[in-house]
Amino acid sequence: AKSSGGKGERFFTADMEAQIEARHALEADLRKAVEREEFELHYQPLYDLSQQRICGFEALVRWNHPTRGRVPPLEFIPLAEEVGLVVDIGRWVLRRACRDAVYWPEDIKVAVNVSAIQFTDSDLPGDVAAALEEAGLTAGRLEIEITESVLMENLDEALPILHVLKQRGIRIGMDDFGTGYSSLSYLRRFPFDKIKIDKSFVNGIVEDKEAFAIMRAIILLGDALGMRVTVEGVETAEQMALLRSEACDEIQGYHISPPRPAVEVPYLLSQLPEH
Ligand code: C2E
Ligand code: CA
Ligand code: CA
Ligand code: CA
């Protein structure tokens, strides 16, 4: 409603105040969550299409709030980034993921999402090295997933850090590929080990010729540049079959499995050797 002073404006203000208050409450809870270790990692399989088996898992953070219940990452990661808490959370995620992965078979990798803030406001190579060492995990089993915004916002800072990680044998994947407008020029500037094609590109590939043509072109691009190509958000057998006939290396999505708690990883590995 348009506010012409008086009543409307007061309602608008009250609504804004309520929103700000709710945010502050969430922020206060998030600070406690770090200390109280209310976070948990769930793992979603990365499925190798030619080997027809799981080749890794992506770690996805979950916040189990004592009264709010499970708060989805998209509701608290952006806030954690704004108030700087994502550095502590990210450090916890790295350590937890490495400690979990060390119990998995040696050819199973673990992928961890890293926020832009971790590149600028913390010693990421130091944190990664500490997490690997503490767990006794080989660098080659860890994959760092970064989104394009990480690079766009801090290219000069991020690139040398990525090179350090890569030199140490850690694999680098570009997440949500295709959603930013400058992806293509960055692909040339940094040799990623992998691109993960955003799930929005999967919609319609079975039904729509144009959607499939776009997906196919992105896969071929990644493949031509010598990168491993993952498609995320694969929800049906038809989508998987279509991608199998392309140069797509691995898929991730509800069709294989949703993210599951760490204790279920051995079960997933035994249930999905062939698919
Ligand atoms: P993302 O890295 O792109 O992760 C994939 C998201 O897609 C996950 O959502 C996953 O549950 C969901 N997904 C998986 N398969 C399917 C499918 O077949 N269909 C659809 N529609 N969705 C699928 P989730 O777990 O809610 O995570 C959301 C985002 O939160 C992640 O997107 C990532 O950007 C961020 N995030 C999660 N964990 C972390 C973390 O530890 N650190 C940081 N910095 N960000 C994280
Ligand atoms: Ca990711
Ligand atoms: Ca993604
Ligand atoms: Ca390839």
Coordinates of C-alpha atoms and ligand atoms in Angstrom, one line a residue:
A1 CA 0.0 0.0 0.0
K2 CA 1.2 3.5 -0.8
S3 CA 2.0 5.4 2.4
S4 CA 0.8 9.0 2.4
G5 CA 2.1 9.7 5.9
G6 CA 0.0 8.7 8.9
K7 CA -1.4 5.2 9.2
G8 CA 0.2 3.5 6.2
E9 CA 3.7 4.8 7.1
R10 CA 3.5 3.6 10.6
F11 CA 2.4 0.1 9.5
F12 CA 5.3 0.0 7.1
T13 CA 7.8 1.1 9.8
A14 CA 6.4 -1.4 12.3
D15 CA 6.9 -4.1 9.7
M16 CA 10.5 -3.0 9.0
E17 CA 11.2 -2.9 12.7
A18 CA 9.8 -6.4 13.1
Q19 CA 12.1 -7.6 10.3
I20 CA 15.2 -6.0 11.7
E21 CA 14.4 -7.5 15.1
A22 CA 13.9 -10.9 13.7
R23 CA 17.3 -10.6 11.9
H24 CA 19.0 -9.6 15.1
A25 CA 17.4 -12.5 17.0
L26 CA 18.6 -14.9 14.2
E27 CA 22.1 -13.3 14.4
A28 CA 22.3 -13.7 18.1
D29 CA 21.2 -17.4 17.8
L30 CA 23.8 -17.9 15.0
R31 CA 26.6 -16.7 17.3
K32 CA 25.5 -19.2 20.0
A33 CA 25.2 -21.9 17.4
V34 CA 28.9 -21.7 16.5
E35 CA 29.9 -22.1 20.2
R36 CA 27.3 -24.8 20.9
E37 CA 28.1 -26.7 17.7
E38 CA 24.5 -26.9 16.5
F39 CA 25.7 -27.5 13.0
E40 CA 25.7 -30.8 11.2
L41 CA 26.9 -31.9 7.8
H42 CA 24.8 -33.8 5.3
Y43 CA 26.3 -35.5 2.3
Q44 CA 25.0 -35.8 -1.2
P45 CA 26.5 -38.3 -3.6
L46 CA 28.4 -37.3 -6.7
Y47 CA 27.8 -40.1 -9.2
D48 CA 30.3 -41.0 -12.0
L49 CA 28.3 -41.8 -15.1
S50 CA 30.9 -43.9 -17.0
Q51 CA 32.0 -45.8 -13.9
Q52 CA 28.4 -46.0 -12.8
R53 CA 29.2 -45.5 -9.1
I54 CA 29.5 -42.9 -6.5
C55 CA 32.9 -41.0 -6.7
G56 CA 32.4 -38.5 -4.0
F57 CA 30.1 -36.5 -1.7
E58 CA 29.3 -32.9 -1.3
A59 CA 29.1 -31.6 2.3
L60 CA 26.1 -29.4 2.9
V61 CA 25.8 -27.7 6.2
R62 CA 22.6 -28.0 8.4
W63 CA 21.7 -25.9 11.4
N64 CA 19.6 -27.7 14.0
H65 CA 18.2 -24.9 16.0
P66 CA 16.9 -25.9 19.5
T67 CA 13.5 -24.2 18.9
R68 CA 13.4 -23.1 15.3
G69 CA 14.1 -26.6 14.0
R70 CA 16.3 -27.1 11.0
V71 CA 17.2 -23.7 9.4
P72 CA 18.1 -24.1 5.7
P73 CA 21.6 -22.8 4.6
L74 CA 20.1 -20.3 2.2
E75 CA 18.5 -18.6 5.3
F76 CA 21.6 -18.4 7.5
I77 CA 24.7 -18.5 5.2
P78 CA 24.0 -15.1 3.7
L79 CA 23.5 -13.6 7.2
A80 CA 26.6 -15.4 8.4
E81 CA 28.5 -13.8 5.5
E82 CA 27.3 -10.3 6.4
V83 CA 28.2 -10.5 10.1
G84 CA 31.5 -12.4 9.5
L85 CA 30.4 -15.6 11.2
V86 CA 30.9 -17.6 8.0
V87 CA 34.6 -17.8 8.7
D88 CA 34.1 -19.8 11.9
I89 CA 31.3 -21.8 10.4
G90 CA 33.4 -22.5 7.3
R91 CA 36.4 -23.6 9.4
W92 CA 34.1 -26.0 11.3
V93 CA 32.7 -27.4 8.0
L94 CA 36.2 -28.0 6.6
R95 CA 37.4 -29.8 9.8
R96 CA 34.2 -31.9 10.1
A97 CA 34.2 -32.8 6.4
C98 CA 37.8 -34.0 6.4
R99 CA 37.3 -36.0 9.6
D100 CA 34.3 -37.7 8.1
A101 CA 35.9 -38.4 4.7
V102 CA 38.9 -40.1 6.2
Y103 CA 36.7 -43.1 7.1
W104 CA 35.4 -43.4 3.5
P105 CA 37.1 -45.6 0.8
E106 CA 40.2 -43.9 -0.6
D107 CA 38.8 -43.2 -4.0
I108 CA 35.8 -41.3 -2.6
K109 CA 36.3 -37.5 -2.6
V110 CA 34.7 -34.9 -0.4
A111 CA 33.5 -31.5 -1.8
V112 CA 33.2 -28.5 0.5
N113 CA 31.6 -25.1 -0.3
V114 CA 33.7 -22.1 0.5
S115 CA 32.3 -18.6 0.8
A116 CA 33.9 -15.5 -0.7
I117 CA 34.4 -14.1 2.8
Q118 CA 36.7 -17.0 3.6
F119 CA 39.0 -15.9 0.8
T120 CA 39.3 -12.3 2.0
D121 CA 38.9 -12.4 5.8
S122 CA 40.7 -15.5 6.8
D123 CA 43.8 -17.6 6.0
L124 CA 42.0 -20.2 3.8
P125 CA 45.1 -22.2 2.8
G126 CA 46.1 -22.3 6.5
D127 CA 42.7 -23.5 7.5
V128 CA 42.5 -26.1 4.8
A129 CA 46.0 -27.4 5.6
A130 CA 45.1 -27.6 9.3
A131 CA 41.9 -29.5 8.6
L132 CA 43.6 -32.0 6.3
E133 CA 46.5 -32.6 8.8
E134 CA 44.2 -32.9 11.8
A135 CA 42.1 -35.5 10.0
G136 CA 45.0 -37.2 8.2
L137 CA 43.3 -36.8 4.9
T138 CA 45.2 -36.6 1.6
A139 CA 44.9 -33.2 -0.2
G140 CA 43.8 -34.9 -3.4
R141 CA 40.6 -36.1 -1.8
L142 CA 39.4 -32.6 -1.0
E143 CA 37.6 -30.5 -3.5
I144 CA 36.8 -26.8 -2.8
E145 CA 33.6 -25.5 -4.5
I146 CA 33.5 -21.8 -5.2
T147 CA 30.9 -19.8 -6.9
E148 CA 31.6 -17.2 -9.5
S149 CA 30.8 -14.3 -7.2
V150 CA 33.8 -15.3 -5.2
L151 CA 36.0 -14.5 -8.1
M152 CA 34.1 -11.6 -9.4
E153 CA 34.2 -9.7 -6.1
N154 CA 37.8 -10.4 -5.2
L155 CA 39.7 -11.6 -8.3
D156 CA 43.1 -10.2 -7.3
E157 CA 42.9 -11.8 -3.8
A158 CA 41.2 -15.0 -4.8
L159 CA 43.3 -16.1 -7.7
P160 CA 46.6 -16.4 -5.8
I161 CA 44.8 -18.3 -3.0
L162 CA 43.3 -20.7 -5.5
H163 CA 46.7 -21.3 -7.1
V164 CA 48.2 -22.1 -3.7
L165 CA 45.4 -24.6 -3.0
K166 CA 45.8 -26.1 -6.4
Q167 CA 49.6 -26.4 -6.0
R168 CA 49.0 -28.4 -2.8
G169 CA 46.9 -30.9 -4.7
I170 CA 43.5 -29.7 -3.6
R171 CA 40.9 -29.8 -6.4
I172 CA 38.9 -26.7 -7.3
G173 CA 35.4 -26.7 -8.7
M174 CA 33.4 -23.8 -10.0
D175 CA 29.9 -24.1 -8.6
D176 CA 26.6 -22.9 -10.1
F177 CA 28.3 -22.5 -13.4
G178 CA 26.3 -20.5 -16.0
T179 CA 24.4 -18.3 -13.5
G180 CA 26.9 -15.4 -13.5
Y181 CA 27.4 -13.3 -16.6
S182 CA 31.2 -13.4 -16.8
S183 CA 31.8 -17.2 -16.4
L184 CA 33.4 -17.7 -19.7
S185 CA 36.3 -15.2 -19.4
Y186 CA 37.1 -16.6 -15.9
L187 CA 37.3 -20.2 -17.2
R188 CA 40.2 -19.1 -19.3
R189 CA 41.9 -17.2 -16.5
F190 CA 41.8 -20.0 -14.0
P191 CA 42.2 -23.7 -14.8
F192 CA 39.4 -25.2 -12.7
D193 CA 39.5 -29.0 -12.2
K194 CA 35.7 -29.1 -12.5
I195 CA 32.7 -27.1 -13.4
K196 CA 29.3 -27.8 -11.8
I197 CA 26.6 -26.8 -14.2
D198 CA 23.8 -25.1 -12.2
K199 CA 20.6 -27.0 -11.6
S200 CA 18.5 -24.4 -13.4
F201 CA 19.9 -25.7 -16.7
V202 CA 18.6 -29.2 -16.2
N203 CA 15.0 -28.0 -16.2
G204 CA 13.4 -29.0 -19.5
I205 CA 16.3 -30.8 -21.1
V206 CA 14.2 -33.9 -21.7
E207 CA 11.2 -32.0 -23.2
D208 CA 12.7 -29.0 -24.8
K209 CA 15.2 -29.0 -27.7
E210 CA 16.6 -25.6 -26.9
A211 CA 17.2 -26.3 -23.2
F212 CA 19.0 -29.5 -24.2
A213 CA 21.1 -27.6 -26.8
I214 CA 22.3 -25.1 -24.2
M215 CA 23.1 -27.8 -21.7
R216 CA 25.0 -29.7 -24.4
A217 CA 27.0 -26.6 -25.4
I218 CA 28.1 -25.9 -21.8
I219 CA 29.1 -29.5 -21.3
L220 CA 31.2 -29.5 -24.5
L221 CA 32.8 -26.2 -23.4
G222 CA 33.9 -27.6 -20.1
D223 CA 35.1 -30.8 -21.7
A224 CA 37.0 -29.0 -24.4
L225 CA 38.8 -27.0 -21.7
G226 CA 39.9 -30.3 -20.1
M227 CA 37.7 -29.9 -17.0
R228 CA 35.5 -32.5 -15.3
V229 CA 31.9 -31.7 -15.9
T230 CA 29.2 -32.2 -13.2
V231 CA 25.6 -31.5 -13.7
E232 CA 23.7 -30.8 -10.5
G233 CA 19.9 -31.0 -9.8
V234 CA 19.3 -34.2 -11.8
E235 CA 15.9 -35.4 -10.6
T236 CA 14.8 -38.1 -13.1
A237 CA 16.0 -41.2 -14.8
E238 CA 15.3 -39.6 -18.2
Q239 CA 17.6 -36.6 -17.4
M240 CA 20.3 -39.0 -16.3
A241 CA 20.0 -41.1 -19.5
L242 CA 20.2 -38.0 -21.7
L243 CA 23.4 -36.7 -19.8
R244 CA 25.0 -40.1 -20.1
S245 CA 25.0 -39.8 -23.9
E246 CA 26.9 -36.5 -23.5
A247 CA 30.4 -35.7 -22.3
C248 CA 29.1 -35.2 -18.8
D249 CA 31.3 -36.9 -16.2
E250 CA 29.2 -36.9 -13.1
I251 CA 25.8 -36.0 -11.9
Q252 CA 24.3 -35.0 -8.5
G253 CA 20.7 -34.7 -7.6
Y254 CA 17.6 -36.2 -6.0
H255 CA 17.5 -39.0 -8.6
I256 CA 20.7 -40.5 -7.1
S257 CA 20.0 -39.3 -3.5
P258 CA 19.1 -36.2 -1.5
P259 CA 21.8 -35.1 1.0
R260 CA 21.9 -37.6 3.9
P261 CA 23.5 -37.5 7.4
A262 CA 27.1 -38.7 7.6
V263 CA 26.2 -42.0 9.3
E264 CA 24.3 -43.0 6.1
V265 CA 27.3 -42.7 3.8
P266 CA 28.3 -46.4 4.1
Y267 CA 24.8 -47.4 3.4
L268 CA 24.7 -45.1 0.3
L269 CA 28.0 -46.6 -0.9
S270 CA 26.7 -50.1 -0.6
Q271 CA 23.3 -49.3 -2.1
L272 CA 24.5 -47.4 -5.2
P273 CA 27.5 -49.2 -6.6
E274 CA 25.6 -49.5 -9.9
H275 CA 22.6 -47.5 -11.0
Ligands
C2E1 P1 24.8 -25.6 -3.7 O1 26.3 -25.6 -3.3 O2 24.5 -25.3 -5.1 O3 24.3 -27.0 -3.2 C1 23.3 -27.7 -3.9 C2 21.9 -27.5 -3.4 O4 20.9 -28.1 -4.2 C3 21.7 -28.1 -2.0 O5 20.8 -27.3 -1.3 C4 21.0 -29.4 -2.3 O6 20.3 -30.0 -1.3 C5 20.1 -29.0 -3.5 N1 19.8 -30.2 -4.4 C6 20.5 -31.3 -4.5 N2 19.9 -32.1 -5.4 C7 18.9 -31.4 -5.9 C8 17.9 -31.7 -6.9 O7 17.9 -32.8 -7.6 N3 16.9 -30.8 -7.1 C9 16.9 -29.6 -6.5 N4 15.9 -28.7 -6.8 N5 17.8 -29.3 -5.5 C10 18.8 -30.2 -5.2 P2 21.1 -26.9 0.3 O8 21.7 -28.0 1.0 O9 19.8 -26.3 0.8 O10 22.2 -25.8 0.1 C11 21.9 -24.6 -0.5 C12 23.2 -23.7 -0.7 O11 23.7 -23.3 0.6 C13 24.3 -24.5 -1.4 O12 24.0 -24.5 -2.8 C14 25.5 -23.6 -1.0 O13 25.6 -22.5 -1.8 C15 25.1 -23.2 0.4 N6 25.8 -24.0 1.4 C16 25.5 -25.3 1.8 N7 26.4 -25.7 2.7 C17 27.4 -24.8 2.8 C18 28.6 -24.6 3.5 O14 29.1 -25.5 4.2 N8 29.3 -23.5 3.3 C19 28.9 -22.5 2.5 N9 29.6 -21.4 2.3 N10 27.7 -22.6 1.8 C20 27.0 -23.7 1.9
CA2 CA 28.1 -26.6 -4.0
CA3 CA 25.6 -25.5 -7.0
CA4 CA 35.1 -34.3 -19.2

